[in-house]
Each structure stands twice: as structure tokens, then as C-alpha cells.
Amino acid sequence: GQQLNQSPQSMFIQEGEDVSMNCTSSSIFNTWLWYKQDPGEGPVLLIALYKAGELTSNGRLTAQFGITRKDSFLNISASIPSDVGIYFCAGGLYNNNDMRFGAGTRLTVKP
Amino acid sequence: EAGVAQSPRYKIIEKRQSVAFWCNPISGHATLYWYQQILGQGPKLLIQFQNNGVVDDSQLPKDRFSAERLKGVDSTLKIQPAKLEDSAVYLCASSLSLGTGETQYFGPGTRLLVL
């Protein structure tokens, strides 16, 4: 089955710093999505990407769909304390809505 | 607009007992999903429904897990009998319909601990 490798596993940064995390796969996906999960809550969609090469921003967040369709990255600029949480990448296929999730990147922001 | 509702939020049972989780999707959402999220991992899809029909249950351990969505709205997920390795968060999500581009909205999850 499709495996997603997400890195880094965890990050500790100072408030104001930029953050970058990425996801790679051995298989091709037609969509890449990035979610954030806060403690005790379900994941919330941050950015969805539908085309290879696509670069999309949502406020301080920017994500790109890799040209090979096997990878994606998420950047967070000027981090703030409320960015703390676990960020998941997910790859999806066109024929259904079956998404495969990475293991997550746990982000800690020190004030 | 109300989000996806799940209950209970927490459940502790002993192995070999049975347990059931309930999900109420966002009103009007035809597609409903159940995910299992083990600590330190991303969610794994167990089953997805389109209205009251099963679209994909290939990753559901059918010897002990069952799910239904009889009237195409609420859904229940059951585990019988539970094993220690079933300890996880069970997330329910819903979307307007199937297919790429349909955002899945997740509920807060039910945290299950099997002792």
C-alpha cells in the first residue's frame, strides 16, 4: 500500500522563526492535503493541493505539490504560539476520498 | 453550522468486552468516514459510507469491527470483542460527497483505552 514518510517527527522553535516540514511517498498521489490537529480535537484542513507543481498559500502557511506527485512541503512563516500542534500530510486519489496520512510533525513554539 | 458530533468522548473497557461509538455528521453530508488513530500515528481509514451504502471497508478488521449507517445520517462503529491493540482515538469525518475536492470535516474523536 501507499506509505507516506513525514519529516521531521518533531520541531522546537522560537516564536517568530519560519518552519518547514515535508512529506514523501513511494507512490503517486493526485491530491496532497495538510491538516493540523490540536490536543483532544480532530484534524482541521489547512491547505489542499490538486495539481502537480501547485503552490498555495493560506495566511502564513504555504504548501507545494511536488512535480513528481510523490512529495509535498508545508512552510509556516513567522511562527506564533498558537501554531503549536501536530501537522499531518495526507495523499489522496481521484477515484474515491480515501486519504493516506503521514505520521505527523509535532511543532512546539517557545514564546 | 454544527460540526461532526461524536460520543462518548472517552471510554475505558477491559479486553474481550464490547464497545460502540456514535457519530452524527454535518447536516446534508452524504459521505461519512471512520478513522482509527493510534498514539503517535496519523489517522487510518477504516470504512467510508456514501449515504447508507459502504464504499470502502477494505481496512476494517471485520472479524471484530462492524459499522452501520442505516438511515444515511448517523453511524455507529462497534468493536466486539475488544483487544489491547484497539486502544486508539476513533475519528468520524463527513464530507458533502465523494471525490477529490470534497473537504472532510473531522469530529473530536472517541478515545478508547482497552485494559
mmCIF file of C-alpha atoms in Angstrom:
data_model
loop_
_atom_site.group_PDB
_atom_site.id
_atom_site.type_symbol
_atom_site.label_atom_id
_atom_site.label_comp_id
_atom_site.label_asym_id
_atom_site.label_seq_id
_atom_site.Cartn_x
_atom_site.Cartn_y
_atom_site.Cartn_z
ATOM 1 C CA GLY A 1 0.000 0.000 0.000
ATOM 2 C CA GLN A 2 0.981 3.648 -0.218
ATOM 3 C CA GLN A 3 3.344 4.787 2.523
ATOM 4 C CA LEU A 4 3.835 8.419 3.455
ATOM 5 C CA ASN A 5 7.052 9.497 5.159
ATOM 6 C CA GLN A 6 6.697 12.766 7.021
ATOM 7 C CA SER A 7 9.631 14.692 8.467
ATOM 8 C CA PRO A 8 10.738 15.944 10.817
ATOM 9 C CA GLN A 9 8.966 13.978 13.514
ATOM 10 C CA SER A 10 9.114 16.952 15.880
ATOM 11 C CA MET A 11 10.369 20.539 15.924
ATOM 12 C CA PHE A 12 11.138 23.000 18.709
ATOM 13 C CA ILE A 13 11.412 26.591 17.521
ATOM 14 C CA GLN A 14 11.352 30.129 18.841
ATOM 15 C CA GLU A 15 8.402 32.378 18.213
ATOM 16 C CA GLY A 16 8.966 34.337 15.012
ATOM 17 C CA GLU A 17 11.001 31.646 13.273
ATOM 18 C CA ASP A 18 9.985 30.029 9.999
ATOM 19 C CA VAL A 19 9.184 26.302 9.851
ATOM 20 C CA SER A 20 9.382 23.790 7.037
ATOM 21 C CA MET A 21 8.134 20.195 7.002
ATOM 22 C CA ASN A 22 7.715 17.734 4.170
ATOM 23 C CA CYS A 23 6.123 14.526 3.100
ATOM 24 C CA THR A 24 7.320 11.946 0.582
ATOM 25 C CA SER A 25 5.714 8.866 -0.867
ATOM 26 C CA SER A 26 6.789 5.850 -2.851
ATOM 27 C CA SER A 27 3.587 6.159 -4.885
ATOM 28 C CA ILE A 28 1.916 8.921 -6.842
ATOM 29 C CA PHE A 29 -0.967 10.856 -5.337
ATOM 30 C CA ASN A 30 -3.382 13.108 -7.201
ATOM 31 C CA THR A 31 -4.029 15.373 -4.213
ATOM 32 C CA TRP A 32 -1.965 16.470 -1.258
ATOM 33 C CA LEU A 33 -3.532 17.931 1.858
ATOM 34 C CA TRP A 34 -2.141 19.396 5.045
ATOM 35 C CA TYR A 35 -4.024 19.171 8.357
ATOM 36 C CA LYS A 36 -3.392 20.491 11.879
ATOM 37 C CA GLN A 37 -4.554 18.607 14.954
ATOM 38 C CA ASP A 38 -4.807 20.234 18.375
ATOM 39 C CA PRO A 39 -4.890 18.105 21.552
ATOM 40 C CA GLY A 40 -8.267 16.457 22.065
ATOM 41 C CA GLU A 41 -9.578 17.520 18.679
ATOM 42 C CA GLY A 42 -9.883 16.093 15.208
ATOM 43 C CA PRO A 43 -7.656 17.253 12.320
ATOM 44 C CA VAL A 44 -8.571 20.514 10.599
ATOM 45 C CA LEU A 45 -7.760 21.095 6.926
ATOM 46 C CA LEU A 46 -5.193 23.853 6.326
ATOM 47 C CA ILE A 47 -4.356 23.621 2.628
ATOM 48 C CA ALA A 48 -5.433 21.356 -0.241
ATOM 49 C CA LEU A 49 -3.360 20.910 -3.422
ATOM 50 C CA TYR A 50 -4.750 19.402 -6.620
ATOM 51 C CA LYS A 51 -2.154 19.930 -9.345
ATOM 52 C CA ALA A 52 1.491 18.897 -9.633
ATOM 53 C CA GLY A 53 3.655 21.972 -9.125
ATOM 54 C CA GLU A 54 0.855 23.923 -7.463
ATOM 55 C CA LEU A 55 1.931 26.421 -4.800
ATOM 56 C CA THR A 56 -0.830 27.602 -2.468
ATOM 57 C CA SER A 57 -0.857 29.982 0.489
ATOM 58 C CA ASN A 58 -3.225 30.368 3.403
ATOM 59 C CA GLY A 59 -2.103 33.324 5.507
ATOM 60 C CA ARG A 60 1.325 32.489 6.913
ATOM 61 C CA LEU A 61 1.146 28.952 5.530
ATOM 62 C CA THR A 62 2.453 27.931 2.117
ATOM 63 C CA ALA A 63 2.346 24.445 0.645
ATOM 64 C CA GLN A 64 3.522 22.958 -2.640
ATOM 65 C CA PHE A 65 2.540 19.847 -4.592
ATOM 66 C CA GLY A 66 5.750 18.274 -5.906
ATOM 67 C CA ILE A 67 6.276 17.896 -9.639
ATOM 68 C CA THR A 68 6.765 14.143 -9.315
ATOM 69 C CA ARG A 69 3.430 13.880 -7.408
ATOM 70 C CA LYS A 70 5.322 11.951 -4.752
ATOM 71 C CA ASP A 71 6.041 14.776 -2.337
ATOM 72 C CA SER A 72 4.773 17.964 -0.745
ATOM 73 C CA PHE A 73 6.050 20.538 1.718
ATOM 74 C CA LEU A 74 4.459 22.955 4.160
ATOM 75 C CA ASN A 75 6.083 26.188 5.310
ATOM 76 C CA ILE A 76 4.930 28.339 8.209
ATOM 77 C CA SER A 77 6.375 31.823 8.355
ATOM 78 C CA ALA A 78 6.824 33.951 11.479
ATOM 79 C CA SER A 79 5.549 31.270 13.856
ATOM 80 C CA ILE A 80 3.355 32.211 16.818
ATOM 81 C CA PRO A 81 2.457 30.231 19.963
ATOM 82 C CA SER A 82 -0.925 29.139 18.576
ATOM 83 C CA ASP A 83 0.878 27.279 15.769
ATOM 84 C CA VAL A 84 1.651 24.577 18.337
ATOM 85 C CA GLY A 85 0.123 21.242 17.378
ATOM 86 C CA ILE A 86 0.609 18.224 15.162
ATOM 87 C CA TYR A 87 0.706 18.755 11.406
ATOM 88 C CA PHE A 88 -0.282 15.887 9.137
ATOM 89 C CA CYS A 89 0.157 15.491 5.407
ATOM 90 C CA ALA A 90 -2.312 13.324 3.530
ATOM 91 C CA GLY A 91 -2.303 11.997 -0.001
ATOM 92 C CA GLY A 92 -5.493 11.288 -1.885
ATOM 93 C CA LEU A 93 -6.615 9.633 -5.104
ATOM 94 C CA TYR A 94 -9.223 10.795 -7.600
ATOM 95 C CA ASN A 95 -11.464 7.759 -7.633
ATOM 96 C CA ASN A 96 -12.552 7.999 -4.045
ATOM 97 C CA ASN A 97 -11.855 10.035 -0.957
ATOM 98 C CA ASP A 98 -9.500 7.507 0.624
ATOM 99 C CA MET A 99 -6.694 9.556 2.116
ATOM 100 C CA ARG A 100 -3.423 8.175 3.465
ATOM 101 C CA PHE A 101 -1.943 10.163 6.348
ATOM 102 C CA GLY A 102 1.654 10.684 7.369
ATOM 103 C CA ALA A 103 2.692 10.105 10.985
ATOM 104 C CA GLY A 104 2.707 13.828 11.752
ATOM 105 C CA THR A 105 5.147 16.566 12.732
ATOM 106 C CA ARG A 106 4.786 17.798 16.315
ATOM 107 C CA LEU A 107 5.529 21.530 16.466
ATOM 108 C CA THR A 108 6.441 23.342 19.684
ATOM 109 C CA VAL A 109 6.835 27.132 19.644
ATOM 110 C CA LYS A 110 8.642 28.792 22.536
ATOM 111 C CA PRO A 111 7.491 32.337 23.298
ATOM 112 C CA GLU B 1 -23.297 25.290 11.296
ATOM 113 C CA ALA B 2 -22.811 22.445 13.768
ATOM 114 C CA GLY B 3 -19.772 20.259 13.277
ATOM 115 C CA VAL B 4 -19.405 16.498 13.398
ATOM 116 C CA ALA B 5 -20.559 15.186 16.763
ATOM 117 C CA GLN B 6 -19.183 12.056 18.397
ATOM 118 C CA SER B 7 -19.950 10.258 21.619
ATOM 119 C CA PRO B 8 -18.752 9.181 24.026
ATOM 120 C CA ARG B 9 -15.583 11.291 24.178
ATOM 121 C CA TYR B 10 -13.785 8.730 26.355
ATOM 122 C CA LYS B 11 -14.260 5.044 27.027
ATOM 123 C CA ILE B 12 -12.314 2.583 29.140
ATOM 124 C CA ILE B 13 -13.097 -1.113 28.844
ATOM 125 C CA GLU B 14 -11.452 -4.427 29.563
ATOM 126 C CA LYS B 15 -10.254 -6.690 26.781
ATOM 127 C CA ARG B 16 -12.879 -9.012 25.347
ATOM 128 C CA GLN B 17 -15.643 -6.519 26.180
ATOM 129 C CA SER B 18 -17.755 -4.826 23.526
ATOM 130 C CA VAL B 19 -17.932 -1.113 22.791
ATOM 131 C CA ALA B 20 -19.867 1.134 20.427
ATOM 132 C CA PHE B 21 -19.213 4.650 19.181
ATOM 133 C CA TRP B 22 -21.715 7.046 17.683
ATOM 134 C CA CYS B 23 -21.269 9.745 15.040
ATOM 135 C CA ASN B 24 -23.620 12.451 13.793
ATOM 136 C CA PRO B 25 -22.204 14.047 10.623
ATOM 137 C CA ILE B 26 -22.721 17.595 9.419
ATOM 138 C CA SER B 27 -26.263 18.044 8.123
ATOM 139 C CA GLY B 28 -26.508 17.289 4.424
ATOM 140 C CA HIS B 29 -23.201 15.451 4.174
ATOM 141 C CA ALA B 30 -23.662 12.267 2.179
ATOM 142 C CA THR B 31 -20.263 10.736 2.867
ATOM 143 C CA LEU B 32 -19.156 9.527 6.284
ATOM 144 C CA TYR B 33 -15.798 8.074 7.335
ATOM 145 C CA TRP B 34 -14.461 6.249 10.371
ATOM 146 C CA TYR B 35 -10.738 6.501 11.111
ATOM 147 C CA GLN B 36 -8.548 4.856 13.738
ATOM 148 C CA GLN B 37 -5.693 6.983 15.108
ATOM 149 C CA ILE B 38 -3.170 5.115 17.241
ATOM 150 C CA LEU B 39 -1.000 7.265 19.501
ATOM 151 C CA GLY B 40 1.867 8.812 17.562
ATOM 152 C CA GLN B 41 0.400 7.952 14.157
ATOM 153 C CA GLY B 42 -1.792 9.576 11.564
ATOM 154 C CA PRO B 43 -5.426 8.569 11.123
ATOM 155 C CA LYS B 44 -6.068 5.336 9.227
ATOM 156 C CA LEU B 45 -9.296 4.925 7.294
ATOM 157 C CA LEU B 46 -11.450 2.033 8.497
ATOM 158 C CA ILE B 47 -14.630 2.453 6.471
ATOM 159 C CA GLN B 48 -16.439 5.006 4.349
ATOM 160 C CA PHE B 49 -20.146 5.301 3.571
ATOM 161 C CA GLN B 50 -21.967 7.088 0.785
ATOM 162 C CA ASN B 51 -25.454 7.650 2.198
ATOM 163 C CA ASN B 52 -26.286 4.259 3.753
ATOM 164 C CA GLY B 53 -24.052 2.184 1.473
ATOM 165 C CA VAL B 54 -20.490 1.063 2.138
ATOM 166 C CA VAL B 55 -17.985 2.465 -0.374
ATOM 167 C CA ASP B 56 -14.794 1.011 1.076
ATOM 168 C CA ASP B 57 -14.260 -1.217 4.097
ATOM 169 C CA SER B 58 -11.052 -2.879 2.931
ATOM 170 C CA GLN B 59 -9.131 -1.788 6.037
ATOM 171 C CA LEU B 60 -11.808 -2.711 8.566
ATOM 172 C CA PRO B 61 -10.928 -5.772 10.684
ATOM 173 C CA LYS B 62 -14.237 -7.439 10.012
ATOM 174 C CA ASP B 63 -13.739 -10.271 12.484
ATOM 175 C CA ARG B 64 -14.277 -7.815 15.329
ATOM 176 C CA PHE B 65 -15.248 -4.425 13.897
ATOM 177 C CA SER B 66 -18.605 -3.538 12.366
ATOM 178 C CA ALA B 67 -20.203 -0.282 11.294
ATOM 179 C CA GLU B 68 -23.568 0.778 10.022
ATOM 180 C CA ARG B 69 -25.330 3.880 8.744
ATOM 181 C CA LEU B 70 -28.849 2.580 8.417
ATOM 182 C CA LYS B 71 -30.707 5.774 7.541
ATOM 183 C CA GLY B 72 -27.841 7.505 5.781
ATOM 184 C CA VAL B 73 -27.294 10.003 8.596
ATOM 185 C CA ASP B 74 -25.934 8.823 11.967
ATOM 186 C CA SER B 75 -23.456 5.997 12.150
ATOM 187 C CA THR B 76 -22.226 3.563 14.778
ATOM 188 C CA LEU B 77 -18.921 1.710 14.939
ATOM 189 C CA LYS B 78 -18.731 -1.384 17.109
ATOM 190 C CA ILE B 79 -15.848 -3.482 18.377
ATOM 191 C CA GLN B 80 -16.656 -6.950 19.677
ATOM 192 C CA PRO B 81 -14.587 -8.299 21.366
ATOM 193 C CA ALA B 82 -12.004 -5.594 22.016
ATOM 194 C CA LYS B 83 -8.263 -6.292 22.118
ATOM 195 C CA LEU B 84 -5.494 -4.309 23.787
ATOM 196 C CA GLU B 85 -4.253 -3.081 20.408
ATOM 197 C CA ASP B 86 -7.617 -1.432 19.735
ATOM 198 C CA SER B 87 -6.668 1.361 22.162
ATOM 199 C CA ALA B 88 -6.777 4.450 19.963
ATOM 200 C CA VAL B 89 -8.772 7.533 19.059
ATOM 201 C CA TYR B 90 -11.670 6.776 16.727
ATOM 202 C CA LEU B 91 -12.385 9.732 14.486
ATOM 203 C CA CYS B 92 -15.509 10.265 12.449
ATOM 204 C CA ALA B 93 -15.464 12.624 9.469
ATOM 205 C CA SER B 94 -18.006 13.702 6.881
ATOM 206 C CA SER B 95 -17.981 15.398 3.501
ATOM 207 C CA LEU B 96 -20.661 16.637 1.116
ATOM 208 C CA SER B 97 -19.927 13.811 -1.292
ATOM 209 C CA LEU B 98 -17.200 11.508 -2.527
ATOM 210 C CA GLY B 99 -14.290 12.570 -4.665
ATOM 211 C CA THR B 100 -11.347 14.860 -4.748
ATOM 212 C CA GLY B 101 -12.003 18.381 -3.636
ATOM 213 C CA GLU B 102 -14.601 17.468 -1.051
ATOM 214 C CA THR B 103 -13.224 18.590 2.277
ATOM 215 C CA GLN B 104 -13.524 16.085 5.099
ATOM 216 C CA TYR B 105 -14.584 17.619 8.414
ATOM 217 C CA PHE B 106 -13.498 15.676 11.472
ATOM 218 C CA GLY B 107 -15.222 15.252 14.795
ATOM 219 C CA PRO B 108 -13.320 15.461 18.109
ATOM 220 C CA GLY B 109 -12.939 11.690 18.330
ATOM 221 C CA THR B 110 -13.629 8.998 20.926
ATOM 222 C CA ARG B 111 -10.624 7.982 22.990
ATOM 223 C CA LEU B 112 -10.716 4.248 23.723
ATOM 224 C CA LEU B 113 -8.493 2.556 26.278
ATOM 225 C CA VAL B 114 -8.599 -1.227 26.442
ATOM 226 C CA LEU B 115 -7.151 -2.698 29.646
#
